[in-house]
CSV table of C-alpha atoms and ligand atoms in Angstrom, one decimal:
chain,number,residue,atom,x,y,z
A,284,MET,CA,-7.4,8.4,11.5
A,285,LEU,CA,-8.5,11.3,13.7
A,286,ILE,CA,-11.0,13.9,12.6
A,287,ARG,CA,-9.3,17.0,11.4
A,288,THR,CA,-9.7,20.0,9.2
A,289,PRO,CA,-7.7,20.0,5.9
A,290,LYS,CA,-5.1,22.6,5.7
A,291,ALA,CA,-4.7,24.7,2.6
A,292,TRP,CA,-1.2,23.5,1.8
A,293,GLU,CA,-2.4,19.9,1.5
A,294,LEU,CA,-4.1,20.3,-1.8
A,295,PRO,CA,-2.3,22.7,-4.1
A,296,GLU,CA,-3.1,21.8,-7.6
A,297,SER,CA,0.0,23.8,-8.6
A,298,ALA,CA,2.2,21.3,-6.7
A,299,ALA,CA,1.0,18.6,-9.1
A,300,THR,CA,3.7,17.5,-11.5
A,301,PRO,CA,2.2,14.3,-12.8
A,302,GLU,CA,3.2,14.8,-16.4
A,303,SER,CA,7.0,15.3,-15.9
A,304,LEU,CA,7.2,12.5,-13.3
A,305,TYR,CA,4.8,10.1,-14.9
A,306,HIS,CA,6.8,10.2,-18.1
A,307,LEU,CA,10.2,9.7,-16.4
A,308,ARG,CA,12.7,9.0,-19.1
A,309,PRO,CA,14.4,5.6,-19.0
A,310,ARG,CA,17.9,5.8,-17.8
A,311,ARG,CA,19.6,3.9,-20.6
A,312,ASP,CA,23.0,4.0,-19.0
A,313,PHE,CA,21.6,2.3,-16.0
A,314,ILE,CA,19.8,-0.3,-18.0
A,315,LYS,CA,22.9,-1.0,-19.9
A,316,THR,CA,24.9,-1.5,-16.7
A,317,LEU,CA,22.4,-4.1,-15.8
A,318,GLY,CA,22.9,-5.8,-19.1
A,319,LEU,CA,19.2,-5.4,-20.0
A,320,ALA,CA,19.7,-3.3,-23.1
A,321,GLY,CA,19.3,-6.3,-25.4
A,322,ALA,CA,16.5,-7.9,-23.4
A,323,ALA,CA,13.2,-8.6,-25.0
A,324,VAL,CA,11.6,-5.6,-23.3
A,325,ALA,CA,11.1,-2.2,-24.9
A,326,THR,CA,13.5,0.3,-23.2
A,327,ARG,CA,10.8,2.9,-23.2
A,328,ASP,CA,8.9,0.7,-20.8
A,329,LEU,CA,11.7,0.5,-18.3
A,330,PHE,CA,12.2,2.8,-15.4
A,331,ALA,CA,15.2,2.7,-13.1
A,332,THR,CA,14.5,2.9,-9.4
A,333,THR,CA,17.0,4.3,-7.1
A,334,ALA,CA,16.9,1.1,-5.2
A,335,GLY,CA,18.6,-0.4,-8.2
A,336,PHE,CA,15.6,-2.2,-9.7
A,337,PRO,CA,14.4,-1.5,-13.2
A,338,THR,CA,10.6,-1.6,-13.3
A,339,ARG,CA,8.5,-2.6,-16.3
A,340,ILE,CA,5.1,-1.0,-16.9
A,341,ASN,CA,2.5,-3.7,-16.9
A,342,PRO,CA,-0.1,-2.6,-19.4
A,343,ASP,CA,-2.7,-5.0,-17.9
A,344,PHE,CA,-2.8,-2.8,-14.8
A,345,ARG,CA,-2.9,0.7,-16.3
A,346,ASP,CA,-6.3,2.2,-17.0
A,347,PRO,CA,-5.8,5.2,-19.3
A,348,ALA,CA,-8.8,6.8,-17.6
A,349,LEU,CA,-6.9,7.1,-14.4
A,350,LYS,CA,-4.9,10.3,-13.9
A,351,PRO,CA,-2.0,9.6,-11.4
A,352,THR,CA,-1.7,11.9,-8.5
A,353,ALA,CA,1.5,14.0,-8.4
A,354,HIS,CA,4.5,12.3,-6.8
A,355,GLU,CA,4.8,15.3,-4.4
A,356,LEU,CA,1.3,14.7,-3.0
A,357,ILE,CA,1.6,11.0,-2.8
A,358,THR,CA,4.8,11.4,-0.7
A,359,SER,CA,3.8,14.3,1.5
A,360,TYR,CA,0.2,13.6,2.5
A,361,ASN,CA,0.5,10.4,4.5
A,362,ASN,CA,-0.8,8.3,7.3
A,363,PHE,CA,2.1,6.7,9.2
A,364,TYR,CA,1.3,7.0,12.9
A,365,GLU,CA,4.7,5.8,13.9
A,366,PHE,CA,5.9,9.2,12.6
A,367,GLY,CA,3.1,11.4,13.8
A,368,THR,CA,-0.7,11.7,13.4
A,369,ASP,CA,-0.8,14.7,11.0
A,370,LYS,CA,-0.7,14.1,7.3
A,371,ALA,CA,2.4,16.3,7.1
A,372,ASP,CA,4.3,14.5,9.8
A,373,PRO,CA,5.7,11.4,8.2
A,374,LYS,CA,7.7,13.0,5.4
A,375,PRO,CA,10.0,15.0,7.7
A,376,ASN,CA,9.9,12.6,10.7
A,377,ALA,CA,10.6,9.4,8.7
A,378,ASN,CA,13.7,10.9,7.1
A,379,LYS,CA,15.6,11.9,10.2
A,380,GLY,CA,18.1,9.0,10.1
A,381,TRP,CA,15.6,6.1,10.3
A,382,LYS,CA,17.3,3.4,8.2
A,383,THR,CA,15.3,1.2,5.8
A,384,ASP,CA,18.3,-0.4,4.0
A,385,PRO,CA,19.5,-3.0,4.9
A,386,TRP,CA,16.2,-4.5,5.9
A,387,THR,CA,15.4,-8.1,6.7
A,388,VAL,CA,12.0,-9.7,5.9
A,389,GLU,CA,10.9,-12.9,7.6
A,390,ILE,CA,8.6,-15.4,5.9
A,391,ALA,CA,7.2,-17.6,8.7
A,392,GLY,CA,4.4,-19.7,10.1
A,393,LEU,CA,2.6,-22.5,8.2
A,394,VAL,CA,4.9,-22.7,5.2
A,395,ASN,CA,7.3,-25.2,3.7
A,396,HIS,CA,9.9,-22.5,3.0
A,397,PRO,CA,10.4,-20.3,6.1
A,398,VAL,CA,13.2,-17.8,5.4
A,399,LYS,CA,14.8,-14.6,6.6
A,400,ILE,CA,15.8,-12.6,3.5
A,401,ASP,CA,17.2,-9.1,2.7
A,402,ALA,CA,14.4,-7.0,1.1
A,403,ASN,CA,16.5,-6.3,-2.0
A,404,ASP,CA,17.3,-10.0,-2.4
A,405,LEU,CA,13.6,-10.8,-2.1
A,406,VAL,CA,12.7,-8.4,-5.0
A,407,THR,CA,15.4,-10.1,-7.1
A,408,LYS,CA,14.0,-13.5,-6.2
A,409,MET,CA,10.5,-12.3,-7.2
A,410,GLY,CA,11.9,-11.5,-10.7
A,411,GLY,CA,12.3,-7.8,-10.2
A,412,ALA,CA,9.7,-5.0,-10.3
A,413,GLU,CA,6.7,-4.1,-12.5
A,414,GLN,CA,4.6,-0.9,-12.4
A,415,ARG,CA,0.8,-0.9,-11.9
A,416,VAL,CA,-1.4,2.1,-11.6
A,417,TYR,CA,-4.1,1.6,-8.9
A,418,ARG,CA,-6.8,3.7,-7.3
A,419,PHE,CA,-6.1,4.3,-3.6
A,420,ARG,CA,-9.0,5.0,-1.2
A,421,CYS,CA,-8.6,5.9,2.5
A,422,VAL,CA,-11.4,5.2,4.9
A,423,GLU,CA,-11.2,8.9,5.7
A,424,ALA,CA,-12.9,9.4,2.4
A,425,TRP,CA,-10.1,10.8,0.3
A,426,SER,CA,-8.4,9.2,-2.7
A,427,MET,CA,-5.4,9.2,-5.0
A,428,VAL,CA,-4.2,7.3,-8.1
A,429,ILE,CA,-0.8,5.8,-7.5
A,430,PRO,CA,1.7,4.2,-9.9
A,431,TRP,CA,3.2,1.5,-7.7
A,432,ASP,CA,6.4,-0.5,-8.5
A,433,GLY,CA,6.8,-4.0,-7.0
A,434,PHE,CA,5.7,-7.5,-7.5
A,435,PRO,CA,2.5,-9.6,-7.2
A,436,LEU,CA,2.0,-10.9,-3.7
A,437,SER,CA,1.0,-14.3,-5.2
A,438,LYS,CA,4.7,-14.7,-6.3
A,439,LEU,CA,5.8,-14.4,-2.7
A,440,ILE,CA,3.1,-16.9,-1.6
A,441,THR,CA,4.3,-19.4,-4.2
A,442,PHE,CA,7.9,-18.8,-2.9
A,443,ALA,CA,6.8,-19.4,0.7
A,444,ASP,CA,4.8,-22.5,-0.3
A,445,PRO,CA,2.1,-22.5,2.3
A,446,LYS,CA,0.9,-25.7,4.0
A,447,PRO,CA,-2.7,-26.8,3.5
A,448,GLU,CA,-3.6,-25.5,7.0
A,449,ALA,CA,-2.6,-22.0,6.1
A,450,LYS,CA,-5.7,-19.8,5.6
A,451,TYR,CA,-4.6,-16.3,6.4
A,452,VAL,CA,-1.5,-14.1,5.9
A,453,THR,CA,-0.4,-11.6,8.5
A,454,PHE,CA,1.8,-8.6,7.6
A,455,VAL,CA,3.7,-7.4,10.6
A,456,THR,CA,5.4,-4.0,10.3
A,457,PHE,CA,8.6,-2.8,12.1
A,458,ASN,CA,8.9,-2.1,15.8
A,459,ASP,CA,11.8,0.2,16.5
A,460,PRO,CA,11.0,2.4,19.5
A,461,LYS,CA,14.6,3.2,20.0
A,462,ASN,CA,14.9,5.1,16.7
A,463,VAL,CA,11.2,5.9,16.1
A,464,PRO,CA,9.9,8.2,18.8
A,465,GLY,CA,6.3,7.7,17.8
A,466,GLN,CA,6.6,4.0,18.8
A,467,ARG,CA,7.5,5.2,22.3
A,468,ARG,CA,4.0,6.6,22.6
A,469,GLY,CA,0.9,4.5,22.8
A,470,THR,CA,-1.0,6.1,19.9
A,471,LEU,CA,-1.6,2.6,18.5
A,472,ASP,CA,-0.6,-0.9,19.6
A,473,TRP,CA,2.8,-1.4,18.0
A,474,PRO,CA,3.9,-3.1,15.8
A,475,TYR,CA,1.2,-2.1,13.2
A,476,LEU,CA,-0.2,-5.3,11.7
A,477,GLU,CA,-2.6,-6.3,9.0
A,478,GLY,CA,-4.0,-9.5,7.6
A,479,LEU,CA,-5.7,-11.0,4.5
A,480,ARG,CA,-7.4,-14.3,3.8
A,481,LEU,CA,-5.0,-16.4,1.8
A,482,ASP,CA,-7.3,-16.4,-1.3
A,483,GLU,CA,-7.5,-12.5,-1.1
A,484,ALA,CA,-3.7,-12.4,-0.8
A,485,ASN,CA,-3.4,-14.7,-3.8
A,486,HIS,CA,-5.6,-12.4,-6.0
A,487,GLU,CA,-3.8,-11.0,-9.0
A,488,LEU,CA,-4.4,-7.4,-7.8
A,489,ALA,CA,-2.7,-7.9,-4.4
A,490,PHE,CA,0.8,-6.4,-4.7
A,491,MET,CA,3.9,-5.7,-2.7
A,492,ALA,CA,5.2,-2.2,-3.4
A,493,THR,CA,8.9,-1.3,-3.4
A,494,GLY,CA,8.6,1.9,-5.5
A,495,ILE,CA,6.4,4.7,-6.7
A,496,TYR,CA,6.7,6.4,-10.1
A,497,GLY,CA,9.7,4.2,-10.9
A,498,GLN,CA,11.6,5.5,-7.9
A,499,ALA,CA,12.4,3.7,-4.6
A,500,ILE,CA,9.5,3.9,-2.2
A,501,PRO,CA,10.2,6.8,0.2
A,502,ASN,CA,10.4,6.0,4.0
A,503,GLN,CA,7.1,7.9,4.6
A,504,ASN,CA,5.3,5.6,2.1
A,505,GLY,CA,6.5,2.4,3.8
A,506,ALA,CA,10.1,1.7,2.6
A,507,PRO,CA,11.3,-0.8,1.6
A,508,LEU,CA,8.2,-3.0,1.3
A,509,ARG,CA,4.5,-2.4,1.8
A,510,LEU,CA,1.3,-4.1,1.0
A,511,VAL,CA,-1.1,-2.8,-1.7
A,512,VAL,CA,-4.7,-4.1,-1.9
A,513,PRO,CA,-6.5,-1.6,-4.1
A,514,TRP,CA,-10.1,-2.8,-3.5
A,515,LYS,CA,-9.6,-2.2,0.3
A,516,TYR,CA,-9.3,0.9,2.4
A,517,GLY,CA,-5.8,2.2,2.8
A,518,PHE,CA,-5.4,1.1,6.4
A,519,LYS,CA,-5.0,-2.5,5.1
A,520,TYR,CA,-1.8,-1.5,3.3
A,521,GLY,CA,0.8,-2.3,6.1
A,522,LYS,CA,3.9,-0.2,5.6
A,523,SER,CA,7.6,-1.2,6.2
A,524,ILE,CA,6.9,-4.9,6.6
A,525,VAL,CA,9.3,-7.1,8.6
A,526,LYS,CA,7.4,-10.3,8.8
A,527,ILE,CA,4.9,-12.2,6.6
A,528,GLU,CA,3.3,-15.0,8.6
A,529,PHE,CA,0.9,-17.7,7.4
A,530,THR,CA,-1.7,-18.8,10.0
A,531,ALA,CA,-4.8,-20.9,10.3
A,532,LYS,CA,-6.7,-18.2,12.2
A,533,PRO,CA,-7.3,-14.6,11.2
A,534,PRO,CA,-5.2,-12.0,13.0
A,535,VAL,CA,-6.8,-9.0,14.7
A,536,ASN,CA,-5.5,-6.1,12.7
A,537,THR,CA,-4.3,-2.9,14.5
A,538,TRP,CA,-7.3,-0.7,13.8
A,539,GLN,CA,-9.7,-3.5,14.6
A,540,ALA,CA,-8.0,-3.9,17.9
A,541,MET,CA,-8.3,-0.2,18.5
A,542,GLN,CA,-11.9,0.2,17.6
A,543,ALA,CA,-13.7,-3.0,16.2
A,544,ARG,CA,-17.0,-1.1,15.6
A,545,GLU,CA,-15.3,1.2,13.2
A,546,TYR,CA,-12.6,-0.9,11.5
A,547,GLY,CA,-13.3,-4.5,10.4
A,548,PHE,CA,-11.0,-7.2,9.1
A,549,TYR,CA,-12.2,-7.0,5.5
A,550,ALA,CA,-12.2,-3.3,5.0
A,551,ASN,CA,-13.4,-3.6,1.4
A,552,VAL,CA,-14.3,-0.2,-0.1
A,553,ASN,CA,-18.0,0.0,0.0
A,554,PRO,CA,-20.0,3.2,-0.8
A,555,ASN,CA,-23.1,1.7,0.7
A,556,VAL,CA,-21.7,1.1,4.2
A,557,ASP,CA,-20.8,4.3,6.0
A,558,HIS,CA,-18.1,4.5,8.6
A,559,PRO,CA,-19.5,6.0,11.9
A,560,ARG,CA,-17.6,9.2,11.2
A,561,TRP,CA,-17.3,9.3,7.4
A,562,SER,CA,-19.9,8.9,4.7
A,563,GLN,CA,-18.4,6.5,2.2
A,564,GLY,CA,-20.6,7.4,-0.7
A,565,SER,CA,-18.1,9.9,-2.2
A,566,GLU,CA,-14.4,10.8,-1.8
A,567,ARG,CA,-12.2,13.9,-2.0
A,568,VAL,CA,-9.7,13.5,-4.8
A,569,ILE,CA,-6.3,14.7,-3.6
A,570,GLY,CA,-4.7,17.1,-6.0
A,571,ALA,CA,-7.8,17.7,-8.1
A,572,GLY,CA,-10.3,20.5,-8.3
A,573,GLY,CA,-8.7,23.3,-6.3
A,574,LEU,CA,-8.2,23.9,-2.6
A,575,LEU,CA,-10.6,21.4,-1.2
A,576,GLY,CA,-10.1,18.7,-3.7
A,577,GLY,CA,-12.6,17.5,-6.4
A,578,ARG,CA,-15.2,15.1,-5.2
A,579,GLN,CA,-16.2,11.9,-6.9
A,580,ARG,CA,-18.5,9.0,-6.3
A,581,THR,CA,-16.9,6.1,-4.6
A,582,LEU,CA,-17.1,2.8,-6.5
A,583,MET,CA,-17.9,-0.6,-5.1
A,584,PHE,CA,-14.6,-2.3,-4.2
A,585,ASN,CA,-12.9,0.9,-5.3
A,586,GLY,CA,-13.7,0.2,-8.9
A,587,TYR,CA,-12.4,-3.4,-8.9
A,588,GLU,CA,-15.8,-5.1,-8.4
A,589,LYS,CA,-15.5,-7.2,-11.6
A,590,GLN,CA,-12.2,-8.6,-10.5
A,591,VAL,CA,-12.8,-9.3,-6.8
A,592,ALA,CA,-16.6,-9.7,-6.1
A,593,ALA,CA,-16.3,-13.5,-6.5
A,594,LEU,CA,-14.0,-13.6,-3.4
A,595,TYR,CA,-17.0,-12.5,-1.2
A,596,GLN,CA,-19.9,-14.4,-2.8
A,597,GLY,CA,-22.6,-15.2,-0.3
A,598,MET,CA,-21.2,-12.8,2.3
A,599,ASP,CA,-23.3,-10.0,3.7
A,600,LEU,CA,-21.0,-7.1,2.8
A,601,ALA,CA,-22.7,-4.8,5.3
A,602,LYS,CA,-21.8,-7.2,8.1
A,603,TYR,CA,-18.3,-8.0,7.0
A,604,TYR,CA,-17.1,-4.4,6.8
B,7,MTE,N1,1.3,1.1,8.2
B,7,MTE,C1,1.9,1.4,9.3
B,7,MTE,N2,3.0,0.7,9.7
B,7,MTE,N3,1.5,2.5,10.1
B,7,MTE,C2,0.5,3.2,9.8
B,7,MTE,O1,0.1,4.2,10.6
B,7,MTE,N4,-1.3,3.7,8.2
B,7,MTE,C3,-2.3,3.0,7.3
B,7,MTE,C4,-1.5,2.4,6.1
B,7,MTE,N5,-0.4,1.6,6.6
B,7,MTE,C5,-0.2,2.9,8.6
B,7,MTE,C6,0.2,1.9,7.8
B,7,MTE,C7,-3.2,4.0,6.7
B,7,MTE,S1,-4.4,4.5,7.8
B,7,MTE,C8,-3.2,4.4,5.4
B,7,MTE,S2,-4.5,5.3,4.8
B,7,MTE,C9,-2.1,4.1,4.5
B,7,MTE,O2,-1.1,3.3,5.2
B,7,MTE,C10,-1.5,5.4,4.0
B,7,MTE,O3,-0.5,5.2,3.1
B,7,MTE,P1,0.2,6.4,2.4
B,7,MTE,O4,0.7,7.3,3.5
B,7,MTE,O5,1.3,5.8,1.6
B,7,MTE,O6,-0.8,7.1,1.6
C-alpha cells in the first residue's frame, strides 16, 4: 500500500462490461450434468463456475442500488504483494505457472474437528456456493462493488467446531518462495496473515470467496479461497488461504506487524478516522466517472453499520482502528 499516482489505463470506463458479465447466462448443459435441473432452485439463478461449482444468487445480499464493477477491473487492479507492488502486477505475475489446484486447506488450533482438506472438497462440504454482491473498500481510499461466489464463514466455523477457549480466527495465506519470486523478497513478512475475533468471523456477512461473477476466482484475486469481510478495509481479506487456525489470543496481522500506527487489528471502515496518509472521508470509485474515477462519500462500516455496529458496542472506534 505504497503512495502512487494512478495511471490512465487503470480506470477506463470503456473497459467496463458489467452488463454482459453480470447477466451471465446459466449453462443449462452444465447444470443438467450435475443433476440439478430438477432441483428446487430456479435455473435462471444458477451460474456455473469454471471450478465446477454452480452458484446461486442470494437475494438477501444483493442491493439493487449497487452497480457491480466490471469483471475486467476487479481482476486487473489488484493488491497482491507476493506478485508485485503495482496494481497491474498480480494479473500477469500470478498466472505464470503458479498452481492453485489442487490446494489443501488446514483447519487447526482450538477446534474439535481439525482437518486437512482439498479446497474443492471443502466447498462441497459447505453445501456449494452462493453469490453475494458486496461493497469493497481499500484503505487506500478506492472502492469497487464485487459479486462474490462462495460460502458463509460461519458454516466453516460450525464444521470446525471451536472449543470454548477459541476467541480468534487466523487466516494464514500460502508461502511458496520457490515458485513465487515476490516471496523471495522481504516486501512484507511472509506468509501474509490476517485475523478476526470469533464473533466477527461468525457474523452473517463474513464470507469465504471461491468465485467472482459466477466464475472461478482468478489467481490474482486469491484463488482458490480468500476471505471477504465487507465492513472492513481490503487488507483484512487474506488471499489464497492455506490454514485457518482458532486461537485464544489475537494474531498480529501482516500490515499491523509492518506498521502498527497505520494498520490496526480491526480495520473497520470508518470515514471519521483518517489513515496517516489517506483521508478516509471519501473514496474513488474504480470504473466510474471517467479517467480519475468518480468520488463518493465513504460510509461508516462501509455501509454495513446496521448489521455490524453491535459487534463493537462500547468500544472507542477511533482507538480500535
Ligand atoms: N492477501 C495476500 N496474501 N497478499 C496481499 O498482498 N493484499 C490485501 C488483501 N489480501 C494482500 C492480500 C490488500 S492490501 C487488499 S486491498 C486486497 O487483498 C485486494 O484484493 P483484490 O486485489 O482482490 O482487490
